[in-house]
Short mmCIF file of C-alpha atoms in Angstrom, two decimals:
data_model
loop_
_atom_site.label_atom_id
_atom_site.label_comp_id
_atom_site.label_asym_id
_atom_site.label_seq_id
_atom_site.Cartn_x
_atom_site.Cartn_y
_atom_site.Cartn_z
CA UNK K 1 -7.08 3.91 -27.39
CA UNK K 2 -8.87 0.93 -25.90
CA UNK K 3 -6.27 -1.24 -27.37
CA UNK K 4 -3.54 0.64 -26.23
CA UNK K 5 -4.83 0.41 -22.29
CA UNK K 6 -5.39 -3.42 -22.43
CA UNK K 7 -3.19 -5.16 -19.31
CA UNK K 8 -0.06 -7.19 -20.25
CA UNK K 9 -1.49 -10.73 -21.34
CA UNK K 10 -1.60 -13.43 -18.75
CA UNK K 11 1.08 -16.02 -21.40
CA UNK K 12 4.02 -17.44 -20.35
CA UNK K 13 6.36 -14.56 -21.23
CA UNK K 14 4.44 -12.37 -18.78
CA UNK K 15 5.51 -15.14 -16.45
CA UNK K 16 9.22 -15.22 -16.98
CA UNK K 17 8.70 -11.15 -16.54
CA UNK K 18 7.46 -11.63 -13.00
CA UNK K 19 10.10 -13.74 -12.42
CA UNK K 20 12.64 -11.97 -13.30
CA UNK K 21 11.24 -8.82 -11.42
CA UNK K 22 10.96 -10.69 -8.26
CA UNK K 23 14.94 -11.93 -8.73
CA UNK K 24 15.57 -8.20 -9.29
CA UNK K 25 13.86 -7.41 -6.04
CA UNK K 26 14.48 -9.92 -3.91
CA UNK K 27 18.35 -8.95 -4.45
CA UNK K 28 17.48 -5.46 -2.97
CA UNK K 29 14.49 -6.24 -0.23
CA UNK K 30 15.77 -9.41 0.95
CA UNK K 31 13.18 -10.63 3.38
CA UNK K 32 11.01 -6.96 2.70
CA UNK K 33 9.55 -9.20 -0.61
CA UNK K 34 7.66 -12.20 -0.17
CA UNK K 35 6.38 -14.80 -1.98
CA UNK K 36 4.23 -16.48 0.41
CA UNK K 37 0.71 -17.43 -0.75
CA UNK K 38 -1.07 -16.02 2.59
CA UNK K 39 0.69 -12.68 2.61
CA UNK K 40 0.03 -12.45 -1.23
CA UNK K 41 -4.01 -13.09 -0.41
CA UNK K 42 -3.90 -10.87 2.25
CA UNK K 43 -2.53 -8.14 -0.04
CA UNK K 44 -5.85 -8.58 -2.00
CA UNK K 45 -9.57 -7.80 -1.47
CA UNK K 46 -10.66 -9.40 1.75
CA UNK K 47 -13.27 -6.91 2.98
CA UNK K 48 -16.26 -7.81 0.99
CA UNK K 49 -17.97 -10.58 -1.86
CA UNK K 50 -15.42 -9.58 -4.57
CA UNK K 51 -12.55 -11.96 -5.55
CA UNK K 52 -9.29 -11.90 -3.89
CA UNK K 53 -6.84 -11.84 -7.25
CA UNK K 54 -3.79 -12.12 -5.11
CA UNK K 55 -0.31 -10.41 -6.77
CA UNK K 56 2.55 -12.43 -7.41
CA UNK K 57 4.66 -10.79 -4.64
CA UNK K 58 4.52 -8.09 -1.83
CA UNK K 59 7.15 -5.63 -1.05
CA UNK K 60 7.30 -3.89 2.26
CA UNK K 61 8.74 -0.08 1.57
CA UNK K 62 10.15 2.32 3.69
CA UNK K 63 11.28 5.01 1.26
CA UNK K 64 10.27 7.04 -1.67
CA UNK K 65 13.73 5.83 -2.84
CA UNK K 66 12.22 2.15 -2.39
CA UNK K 67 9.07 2.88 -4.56
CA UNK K 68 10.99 4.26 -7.06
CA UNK K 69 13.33 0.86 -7.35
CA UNK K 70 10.41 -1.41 -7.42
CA UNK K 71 8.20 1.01 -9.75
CA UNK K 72 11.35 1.05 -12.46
CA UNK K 73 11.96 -2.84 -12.29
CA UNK K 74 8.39 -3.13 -13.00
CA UNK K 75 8.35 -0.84 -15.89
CA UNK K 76 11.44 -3.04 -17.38
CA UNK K 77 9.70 -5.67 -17.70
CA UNK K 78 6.50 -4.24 -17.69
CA UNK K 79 4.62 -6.23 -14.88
CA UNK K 80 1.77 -4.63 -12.90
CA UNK K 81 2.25 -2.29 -9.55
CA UNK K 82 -0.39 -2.25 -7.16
CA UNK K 83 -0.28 0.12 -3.75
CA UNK K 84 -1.10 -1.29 -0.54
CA UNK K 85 -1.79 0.73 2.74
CA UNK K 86 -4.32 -1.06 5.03
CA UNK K 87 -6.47 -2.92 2.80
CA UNK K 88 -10.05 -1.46 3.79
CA UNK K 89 -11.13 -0.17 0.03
CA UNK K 90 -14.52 -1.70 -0.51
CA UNK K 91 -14.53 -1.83 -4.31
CA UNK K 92 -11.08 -3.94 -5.24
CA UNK K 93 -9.03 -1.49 -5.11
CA UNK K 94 -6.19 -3.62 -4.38
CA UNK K 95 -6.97 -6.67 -6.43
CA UNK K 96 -4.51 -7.67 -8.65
CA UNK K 97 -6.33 -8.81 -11.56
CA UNK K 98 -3.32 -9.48 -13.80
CA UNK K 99 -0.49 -10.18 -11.21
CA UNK K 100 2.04 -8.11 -10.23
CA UNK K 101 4.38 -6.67 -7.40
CA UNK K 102 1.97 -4.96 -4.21
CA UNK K 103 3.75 -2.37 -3.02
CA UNK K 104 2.83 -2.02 1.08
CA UNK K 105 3.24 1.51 2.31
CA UNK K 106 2.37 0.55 5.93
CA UNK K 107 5.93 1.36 6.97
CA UNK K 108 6.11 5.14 5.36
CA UNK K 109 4.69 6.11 8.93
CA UNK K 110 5.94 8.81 9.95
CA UNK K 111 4.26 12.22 10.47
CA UNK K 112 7.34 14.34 8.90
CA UNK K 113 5.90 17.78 9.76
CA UNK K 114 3.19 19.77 10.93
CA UNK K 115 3.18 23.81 10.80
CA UNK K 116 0.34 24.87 13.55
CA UNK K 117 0.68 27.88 12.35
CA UNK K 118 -0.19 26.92 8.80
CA UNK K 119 -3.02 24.55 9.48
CA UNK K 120 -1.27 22.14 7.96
CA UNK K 121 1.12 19.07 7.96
CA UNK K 122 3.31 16.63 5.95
CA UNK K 123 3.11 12.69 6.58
CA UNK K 124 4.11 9.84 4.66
CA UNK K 125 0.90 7.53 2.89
CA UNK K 126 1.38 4.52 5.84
CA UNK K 127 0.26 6.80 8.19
CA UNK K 128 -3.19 6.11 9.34
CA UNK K 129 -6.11 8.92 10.46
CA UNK K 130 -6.06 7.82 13.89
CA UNK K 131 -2.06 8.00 14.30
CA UNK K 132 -2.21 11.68 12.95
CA UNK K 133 -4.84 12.62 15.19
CA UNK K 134 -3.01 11.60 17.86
CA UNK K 135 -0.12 13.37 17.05
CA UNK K 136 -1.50 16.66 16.79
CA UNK K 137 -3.76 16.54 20.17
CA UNK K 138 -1.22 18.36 21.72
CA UNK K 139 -1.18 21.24 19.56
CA UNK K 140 -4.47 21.69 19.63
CA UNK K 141 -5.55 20.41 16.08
CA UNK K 142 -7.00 17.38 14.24
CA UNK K 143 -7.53 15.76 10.87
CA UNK K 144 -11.78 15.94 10.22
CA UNK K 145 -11.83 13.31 7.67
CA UNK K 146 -12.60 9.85 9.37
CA UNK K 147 -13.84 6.83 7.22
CA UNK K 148 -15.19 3.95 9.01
CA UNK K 149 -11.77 2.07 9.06
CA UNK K 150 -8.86 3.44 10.99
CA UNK K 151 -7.78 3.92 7.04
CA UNK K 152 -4.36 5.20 5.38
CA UNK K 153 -4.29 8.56 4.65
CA UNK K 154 -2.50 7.49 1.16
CA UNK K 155 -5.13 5.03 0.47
CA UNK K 156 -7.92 7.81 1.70
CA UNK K 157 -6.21 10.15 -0.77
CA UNK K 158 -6.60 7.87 -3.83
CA UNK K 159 -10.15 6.60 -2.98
CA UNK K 160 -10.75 10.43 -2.69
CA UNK K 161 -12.47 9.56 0.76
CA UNK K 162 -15.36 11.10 3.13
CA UNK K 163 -16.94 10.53 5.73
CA UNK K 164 -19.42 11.57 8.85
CA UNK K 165 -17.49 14.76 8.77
CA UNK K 166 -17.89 15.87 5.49
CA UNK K 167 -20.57 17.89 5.69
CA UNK K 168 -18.43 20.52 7.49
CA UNK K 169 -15.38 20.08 6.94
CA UNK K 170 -15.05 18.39 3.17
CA UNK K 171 -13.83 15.66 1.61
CA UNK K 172 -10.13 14.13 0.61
CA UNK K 173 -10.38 16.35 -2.29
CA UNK K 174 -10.80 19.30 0.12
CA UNK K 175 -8.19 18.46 2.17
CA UNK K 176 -5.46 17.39 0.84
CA UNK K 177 -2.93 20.64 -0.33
CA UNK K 178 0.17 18.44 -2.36
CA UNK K 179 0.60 15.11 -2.89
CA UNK K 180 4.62 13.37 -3.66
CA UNK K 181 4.22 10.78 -6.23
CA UNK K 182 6.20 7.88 -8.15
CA UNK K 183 4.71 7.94 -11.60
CA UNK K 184 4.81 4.41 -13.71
CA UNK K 185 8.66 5.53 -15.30
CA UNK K 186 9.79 5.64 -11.50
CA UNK K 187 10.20 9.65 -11.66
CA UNK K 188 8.93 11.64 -8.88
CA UNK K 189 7.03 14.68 -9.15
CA UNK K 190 5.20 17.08 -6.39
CA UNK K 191 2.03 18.34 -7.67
CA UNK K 192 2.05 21.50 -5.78
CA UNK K 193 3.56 23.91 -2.66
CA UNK K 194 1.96 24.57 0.81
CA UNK K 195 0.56 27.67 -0.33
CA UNK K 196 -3.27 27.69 0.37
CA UNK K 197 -4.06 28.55 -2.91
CA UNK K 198 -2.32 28.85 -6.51
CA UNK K 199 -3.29 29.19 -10.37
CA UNK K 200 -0.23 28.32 -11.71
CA UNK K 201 -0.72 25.73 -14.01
CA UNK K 202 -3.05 22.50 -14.17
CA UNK K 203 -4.19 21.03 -10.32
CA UNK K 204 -2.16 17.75 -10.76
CA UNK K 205 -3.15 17.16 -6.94
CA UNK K 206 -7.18 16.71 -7.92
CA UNK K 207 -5.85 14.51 -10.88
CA UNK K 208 -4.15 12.43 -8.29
CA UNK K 209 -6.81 12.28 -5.58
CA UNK K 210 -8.90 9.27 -6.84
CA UNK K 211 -7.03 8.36 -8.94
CA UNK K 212 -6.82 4.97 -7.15
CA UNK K 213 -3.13 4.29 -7.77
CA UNK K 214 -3.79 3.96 -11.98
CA UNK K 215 -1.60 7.25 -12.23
CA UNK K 216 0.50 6.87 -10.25
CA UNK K 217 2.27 5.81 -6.22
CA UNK K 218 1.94 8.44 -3.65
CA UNK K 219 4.84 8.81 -1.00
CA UNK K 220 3.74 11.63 0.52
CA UNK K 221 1.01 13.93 1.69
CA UNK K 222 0.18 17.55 2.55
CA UNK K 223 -2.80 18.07 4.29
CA UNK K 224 -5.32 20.73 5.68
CA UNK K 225 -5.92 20.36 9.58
CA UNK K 226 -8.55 21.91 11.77
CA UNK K 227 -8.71 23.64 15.00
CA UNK K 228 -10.50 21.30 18.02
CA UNK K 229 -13.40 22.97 18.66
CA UNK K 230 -13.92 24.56 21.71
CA UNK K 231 -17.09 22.79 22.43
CA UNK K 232 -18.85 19.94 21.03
CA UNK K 233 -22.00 18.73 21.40
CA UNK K 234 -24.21 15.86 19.89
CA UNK K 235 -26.61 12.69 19.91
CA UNK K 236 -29.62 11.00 18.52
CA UNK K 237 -32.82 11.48 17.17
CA UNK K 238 -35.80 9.33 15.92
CA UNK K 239 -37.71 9.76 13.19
CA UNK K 240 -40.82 7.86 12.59
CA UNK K 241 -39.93 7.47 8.85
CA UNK K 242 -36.50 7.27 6.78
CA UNK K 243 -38.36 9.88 4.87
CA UNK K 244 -38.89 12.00 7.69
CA UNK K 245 -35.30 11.49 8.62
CA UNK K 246 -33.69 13.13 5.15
CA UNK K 247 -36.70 15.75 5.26
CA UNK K 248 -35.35 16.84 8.26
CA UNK K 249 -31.81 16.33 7.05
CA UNK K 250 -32.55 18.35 3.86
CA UNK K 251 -34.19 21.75 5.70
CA UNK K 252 -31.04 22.03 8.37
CA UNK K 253 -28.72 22.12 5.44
CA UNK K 254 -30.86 24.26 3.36
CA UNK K 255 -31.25 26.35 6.37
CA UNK K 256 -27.23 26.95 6.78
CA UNK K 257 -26.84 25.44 10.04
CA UNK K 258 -23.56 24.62 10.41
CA UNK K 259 -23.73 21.21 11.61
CA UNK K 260 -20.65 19.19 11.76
CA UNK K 261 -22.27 15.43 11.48
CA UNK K 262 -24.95 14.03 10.48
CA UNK K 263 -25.57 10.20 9.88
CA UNK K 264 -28.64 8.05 9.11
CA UNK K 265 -29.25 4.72 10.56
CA UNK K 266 -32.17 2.84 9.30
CA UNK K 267 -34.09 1.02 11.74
CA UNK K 268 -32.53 -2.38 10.66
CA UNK K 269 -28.93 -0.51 11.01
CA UNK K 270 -30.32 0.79 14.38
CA UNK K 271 -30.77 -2.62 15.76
CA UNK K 272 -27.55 -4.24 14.45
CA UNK K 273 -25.86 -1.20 16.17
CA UNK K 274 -27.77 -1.85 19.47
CA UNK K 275 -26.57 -5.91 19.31
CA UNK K 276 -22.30 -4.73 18.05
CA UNK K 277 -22.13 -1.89 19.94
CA UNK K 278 -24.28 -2.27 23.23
CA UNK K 279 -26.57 0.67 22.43
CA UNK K 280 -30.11 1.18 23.69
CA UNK K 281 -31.56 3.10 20.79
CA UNK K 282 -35.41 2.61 19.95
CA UNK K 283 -35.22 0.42 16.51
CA UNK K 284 -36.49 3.62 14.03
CA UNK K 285 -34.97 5.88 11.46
CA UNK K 286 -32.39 7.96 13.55
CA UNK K 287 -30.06 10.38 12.67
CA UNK K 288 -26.67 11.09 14.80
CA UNK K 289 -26.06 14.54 14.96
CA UNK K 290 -23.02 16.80 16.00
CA UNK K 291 -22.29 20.48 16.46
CA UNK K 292 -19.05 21.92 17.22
CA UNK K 293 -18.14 25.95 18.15
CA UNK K 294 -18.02 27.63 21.09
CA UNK K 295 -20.05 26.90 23.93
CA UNK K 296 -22.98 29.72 22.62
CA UNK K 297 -23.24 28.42 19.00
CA UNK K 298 -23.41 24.77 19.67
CA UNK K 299 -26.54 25.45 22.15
CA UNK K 300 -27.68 27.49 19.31
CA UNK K 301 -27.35 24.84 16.54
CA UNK K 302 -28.89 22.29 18.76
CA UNK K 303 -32.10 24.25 19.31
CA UNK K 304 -32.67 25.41 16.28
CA UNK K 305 -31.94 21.27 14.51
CA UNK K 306 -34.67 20.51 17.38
CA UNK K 307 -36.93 22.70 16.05
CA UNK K 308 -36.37 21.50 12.54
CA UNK K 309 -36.74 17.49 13.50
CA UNK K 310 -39.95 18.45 15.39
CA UNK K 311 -41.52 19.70 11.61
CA UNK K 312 -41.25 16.42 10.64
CA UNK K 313 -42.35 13.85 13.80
CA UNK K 314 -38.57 13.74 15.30
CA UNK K 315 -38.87 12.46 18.65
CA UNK K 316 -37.29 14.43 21.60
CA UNK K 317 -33.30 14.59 21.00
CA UNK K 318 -31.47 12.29 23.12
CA UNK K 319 -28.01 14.30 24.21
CA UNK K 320 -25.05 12.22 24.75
CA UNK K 321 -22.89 14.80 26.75
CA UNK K 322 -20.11 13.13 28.07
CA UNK K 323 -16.95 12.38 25.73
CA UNK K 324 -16.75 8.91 26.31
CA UNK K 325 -20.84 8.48 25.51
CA UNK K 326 -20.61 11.03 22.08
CA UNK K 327 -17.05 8.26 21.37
CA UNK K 328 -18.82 5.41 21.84
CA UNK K 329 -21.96 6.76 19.65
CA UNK K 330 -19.63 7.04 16.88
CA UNK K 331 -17.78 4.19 17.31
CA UNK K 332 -20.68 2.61 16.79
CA UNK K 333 -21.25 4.28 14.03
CA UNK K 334 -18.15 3.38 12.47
CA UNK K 335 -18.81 -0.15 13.33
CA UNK K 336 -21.24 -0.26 11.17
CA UNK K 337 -20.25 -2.62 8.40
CA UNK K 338 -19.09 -5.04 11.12
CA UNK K 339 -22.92 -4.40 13.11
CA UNK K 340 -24.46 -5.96 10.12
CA UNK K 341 -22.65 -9.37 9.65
CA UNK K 342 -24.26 -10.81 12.40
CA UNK K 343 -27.42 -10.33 10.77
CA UNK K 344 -27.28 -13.10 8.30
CA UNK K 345 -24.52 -15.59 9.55
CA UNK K 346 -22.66 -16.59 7.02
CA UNK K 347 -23.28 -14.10 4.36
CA UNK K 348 -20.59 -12.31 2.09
CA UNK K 349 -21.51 -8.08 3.07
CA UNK K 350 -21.94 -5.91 -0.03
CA UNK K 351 -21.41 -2.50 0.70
CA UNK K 352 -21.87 0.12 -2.01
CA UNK K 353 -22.68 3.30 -1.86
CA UNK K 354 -24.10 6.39 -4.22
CA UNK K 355 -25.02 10.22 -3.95
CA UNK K 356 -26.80 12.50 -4.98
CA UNK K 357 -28.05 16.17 -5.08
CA UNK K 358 -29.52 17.21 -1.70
CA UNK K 359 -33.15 18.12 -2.99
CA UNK K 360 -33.30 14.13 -3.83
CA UNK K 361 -31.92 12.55 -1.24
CA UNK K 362 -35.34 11.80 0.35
CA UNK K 363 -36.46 10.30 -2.84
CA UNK K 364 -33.48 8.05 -3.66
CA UNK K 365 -33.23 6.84 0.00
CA UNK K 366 -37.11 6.18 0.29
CA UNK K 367 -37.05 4.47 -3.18
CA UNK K 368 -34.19 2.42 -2.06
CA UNK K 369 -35.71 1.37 1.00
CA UNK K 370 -38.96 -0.03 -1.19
CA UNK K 371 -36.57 -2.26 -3.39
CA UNK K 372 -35.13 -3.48 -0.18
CA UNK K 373 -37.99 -4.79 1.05
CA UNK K 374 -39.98 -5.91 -2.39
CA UNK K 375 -37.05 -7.90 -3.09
CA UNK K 376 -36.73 -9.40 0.81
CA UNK K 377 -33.49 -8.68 1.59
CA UNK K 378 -31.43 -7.34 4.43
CA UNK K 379 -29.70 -4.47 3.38
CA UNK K 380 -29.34 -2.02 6.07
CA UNK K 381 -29.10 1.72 5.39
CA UNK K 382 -26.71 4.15 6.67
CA UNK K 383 -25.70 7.45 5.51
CA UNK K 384 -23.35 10.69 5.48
CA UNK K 385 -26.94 12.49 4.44
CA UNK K 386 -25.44 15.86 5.23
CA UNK K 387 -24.33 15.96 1.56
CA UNK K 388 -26.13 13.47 0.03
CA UNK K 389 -24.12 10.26 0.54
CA UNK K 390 -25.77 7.07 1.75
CA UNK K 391 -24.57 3.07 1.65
CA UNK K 392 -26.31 -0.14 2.25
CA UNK K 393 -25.15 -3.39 3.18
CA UNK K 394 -26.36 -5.91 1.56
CA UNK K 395 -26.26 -9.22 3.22
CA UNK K 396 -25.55 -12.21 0.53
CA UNK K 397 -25.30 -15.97 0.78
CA UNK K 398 -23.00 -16.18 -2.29
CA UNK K 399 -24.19 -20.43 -2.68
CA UNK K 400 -27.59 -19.70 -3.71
CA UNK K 401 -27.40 -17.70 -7.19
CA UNK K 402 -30.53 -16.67 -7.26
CA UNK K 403 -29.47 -14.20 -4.88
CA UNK K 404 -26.38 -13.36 -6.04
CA UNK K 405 -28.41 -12.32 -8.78
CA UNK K 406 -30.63 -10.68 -7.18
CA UNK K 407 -28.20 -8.40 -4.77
CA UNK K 408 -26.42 -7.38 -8.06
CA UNK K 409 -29.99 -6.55 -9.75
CA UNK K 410 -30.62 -4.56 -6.51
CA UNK K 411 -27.38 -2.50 -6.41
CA UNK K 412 -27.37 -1.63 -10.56
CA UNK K 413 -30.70 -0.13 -9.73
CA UNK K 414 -29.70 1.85 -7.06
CA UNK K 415 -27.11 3.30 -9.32
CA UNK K 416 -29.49 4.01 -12.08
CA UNK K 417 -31.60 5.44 -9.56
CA UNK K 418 -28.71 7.81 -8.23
CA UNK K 419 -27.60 8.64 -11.79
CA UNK K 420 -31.14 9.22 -13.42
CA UNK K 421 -31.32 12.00 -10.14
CA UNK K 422 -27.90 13.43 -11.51
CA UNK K 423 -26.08 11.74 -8.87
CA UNK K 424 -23.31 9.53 -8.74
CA UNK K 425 -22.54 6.28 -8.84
CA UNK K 426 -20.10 6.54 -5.44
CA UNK K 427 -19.84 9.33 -3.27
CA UNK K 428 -16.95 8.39 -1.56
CA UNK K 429 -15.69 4.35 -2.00
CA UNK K 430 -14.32 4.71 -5.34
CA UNK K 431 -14.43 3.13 -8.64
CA UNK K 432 -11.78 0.19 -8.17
CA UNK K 433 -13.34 -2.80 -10.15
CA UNK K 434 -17.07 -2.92 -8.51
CA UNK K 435 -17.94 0.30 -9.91
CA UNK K 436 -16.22 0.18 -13.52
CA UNK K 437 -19.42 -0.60 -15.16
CA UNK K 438 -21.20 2.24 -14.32
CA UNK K 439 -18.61 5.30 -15.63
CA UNK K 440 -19.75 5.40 -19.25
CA UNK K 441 -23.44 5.78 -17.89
CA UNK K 442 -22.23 8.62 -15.88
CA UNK K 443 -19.26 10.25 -17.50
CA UNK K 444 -19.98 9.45 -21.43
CA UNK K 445 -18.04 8.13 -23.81
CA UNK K 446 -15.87 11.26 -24.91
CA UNK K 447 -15.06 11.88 -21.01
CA UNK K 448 -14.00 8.63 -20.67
CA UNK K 449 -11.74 8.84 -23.65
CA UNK K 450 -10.29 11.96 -22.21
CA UNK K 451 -9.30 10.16 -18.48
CA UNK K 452 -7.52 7.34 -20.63
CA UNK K 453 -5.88 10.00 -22.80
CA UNK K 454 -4.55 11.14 -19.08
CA UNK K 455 -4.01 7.44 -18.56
CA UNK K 456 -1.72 6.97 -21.57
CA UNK K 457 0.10 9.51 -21.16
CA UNK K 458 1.13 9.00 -17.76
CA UNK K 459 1.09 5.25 -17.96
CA UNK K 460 1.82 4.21 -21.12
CA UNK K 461 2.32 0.40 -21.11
CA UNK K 462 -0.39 0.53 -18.17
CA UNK K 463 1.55 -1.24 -14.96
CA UNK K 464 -0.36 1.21 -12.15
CA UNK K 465 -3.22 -0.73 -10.97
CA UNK K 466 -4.31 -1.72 -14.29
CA UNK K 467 -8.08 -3.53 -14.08
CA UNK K 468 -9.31 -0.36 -12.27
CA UNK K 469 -11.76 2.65 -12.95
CA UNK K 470 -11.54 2.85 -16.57
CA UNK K 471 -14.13 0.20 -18.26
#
């Protein structure tokens, strides 16, 4: 089965294929295709340390009609088809290893429904989480999954995304109802109706939700939304250890309070975050914190996380009650990865994340945190703890090798860490090529045969994304 999944060969036949898809193309897209050598590197990983493996050729889409074209003139001849929506994926996602056509889905924009009285809506995979949500303001509802970058909600989908909301309101997996989808023979198929639930037949839309574009091209979305809360309330609190910190964060969600966020910045985080994003925080372990309900509950919720912070040294809870102070909390917050550049000028960012059951979380972080320093680096932690899910950065001058090395040493034994505590080897930034190594620690050898069994059969002559997720 190995054999059967290898990419097409890099000779010069493969070659004249590429050339004769981009012909084929460029007869149809005109100046939507092109060729230049910028626009082809900027079509590949940019975001962090990993190679840019640029494709041979980018077309710009506008239609599921348009996917469909470039999907069956790729299958022809079989050369490789890689989905683009805003580039942000962390673990070369969009890398094209072995060439290939990028297909950019920025244009398939458009918000083509939403049914308020359904909780739901239909958009194409361009559109990003900050468009939608400001599309449905006026009726009252938003999108809860938000993702540090102002992402795609196609490219969220097949990274299976989180973020600070999870805790609350779930993941991509959670939220997304139906997915449209061009699969590698250019046919399209909808994996399921609007209906909330169903148990007829297999959950193709799961299948498809991280599946990082190997299955298949999605052209269109149906989505949960949420009600805006009628009150929201949140801010800060410092811990005087980052084991204190998940302690705390451990007992609220053992204790059911229904908190909606709840992030952990490590005291190096903490002051890159004060420095980026003009914040005065005290450089500790600190956890941002939100509650949304009515008016009654969020006081409630507050109180009682108070109470649970004070068990373990929290300091006295510093409220941001204005909008614009809570926005530009978490702002900073999703500024992050940018925060911690400036910490080492120069250096490439690796930022990788795990999870793992809630009971551990304490130990993994704290554990973490000891490597970080025995092996002096900067690698600043930060964290959707609420379920378990917390990154580092770590901050690598990729001309000395012996700390290359020594950043890849680090982030293997996080993973082992994460996996010997029956975690995971990413909670939420995917598999793409950083992470391949790992799945036959976690998954086993007869799972993995089963996803490429899945693979082959859906993707026989493997063209979607191949050099991704499966080892």
């Amino acid at each position: 089965m190995n054999e059967v999944l290898q990419a097409r060969p890099a000779t010069e036949k493969a070659g004249e294929a590429v050339s004769a898809v981009i012909a084929e193309l460029s007869a149809h897209f005109g100046d939507r295709l092109a060729t230049g050598r910028a626009i082809r590197e900027q079509h590949a990983n940019t975001v962090t340390w990993l190679p840019n493996e640029a494709p041979d050729a980018v077309v710009f889409v506008e239609s599921t009609e348009d996917v469909q074209l470039v999907v069956r003139s790729c299958a022809r001849y079989r050369v490789p088809v890689i989905a683009f929506g805003t580039g942000s994926s962390l673990e070369g996602q969009i890398n094209a290893p072995k060439g290939g056509i990028s297909i950019d889905l920025s244009r398939m924009n458009r918000v083509l429904s939403v049914h308020p009285e359904d909780l739901d809506c239909v958009v194409e995979p361009g559109v990003t989480r900050k468009q939608l949500n400001e599309h449905l303001r006026d009726v009252g509802l938003f999108f809860p999954i938000d993702p540090g970058a102002d992402a795609s909600l196609g490219g969220m989908a097949s990274t299976r995304a989180s973020g600070t909301n999870a805790v609350r309101y779930g993941t991509m997996k959670d939220n997304v109802i139906s997915v449209t989808a061009v699969l590698a023979n250019g046919e399209v198929i909808t994996t399921a109706r609007r209906a909330r639930k169903s148990s007829a037949g297999y959950d193709l839309t799961r299948l498809f939700v991280g599946a990082e574009g190997t299955l298949g091209i999605i052209t269109n979305l149906t989505l949960r939304l949420a009600g805006i809360p009628e009150a929201i309330s949140g801010g800060v609190c410092g811990f005087p250890t980052i084991r204190a910190a998940c302690d705390a964060v451990i007992l609220t969600i053992q204790s059911g309070l229904p908190v909606a966020r709840i992030e952990l910045l490590d005291e190096v985080q903490v002051r890159a975050c004060n420095a980026y994003s003009k914040l005065d925080l005290v450089e500790q372990p600190t956890l941002f914190v939100e509650f949304h309900g009515t008016e009654a509950s969020v006081h409630e919720q507050a109180e009682r996380f108070g109470e649970i912070a004070a068990e373990y040294g929290g300091g006295a809870f510093k409220w941001a009650t204005r909008p614009e102070d809570r926005t530009k909390l978490w702002q900073a917050r999703h500024d992050a990865y940018w925060a911690c550049l400036p910490l080492k000028p120069g250096a490439k960012a690796l930022a990788t994340d795990v999870c793992v059951p809630l009971s551990r979380l304490a130990d993994c972080v704290d554990e973490t945190k000891h490597d970080i320093e025995e092996m002096g680096m900067i690698a600043p932690i930060v964290g959707h703890v609420g379920d378990g899910n917390f990154h580092t950065v770590t901050l690598v001058d990729m001309d000395d090798p012996h700390e290359v090395a020594k950043a890849k040493d680090f982030i293997s034994r996080m993973v082992e860490r994460a996996l010997a505590m029956g975690g995971t080897a990413t909670g939420e930034h995917g598999v793409g090529q950083g992470k391949r190594k790992y799945m036959e620690a976690e998954h086993g050898t007869a799972t993995l045969d089963a996803m490429r069994a899945v693979k082959l059969a859906l993707d026989p002559h493997n063209i979607m994304n191949p050099g991704k997720i499966l080892p």
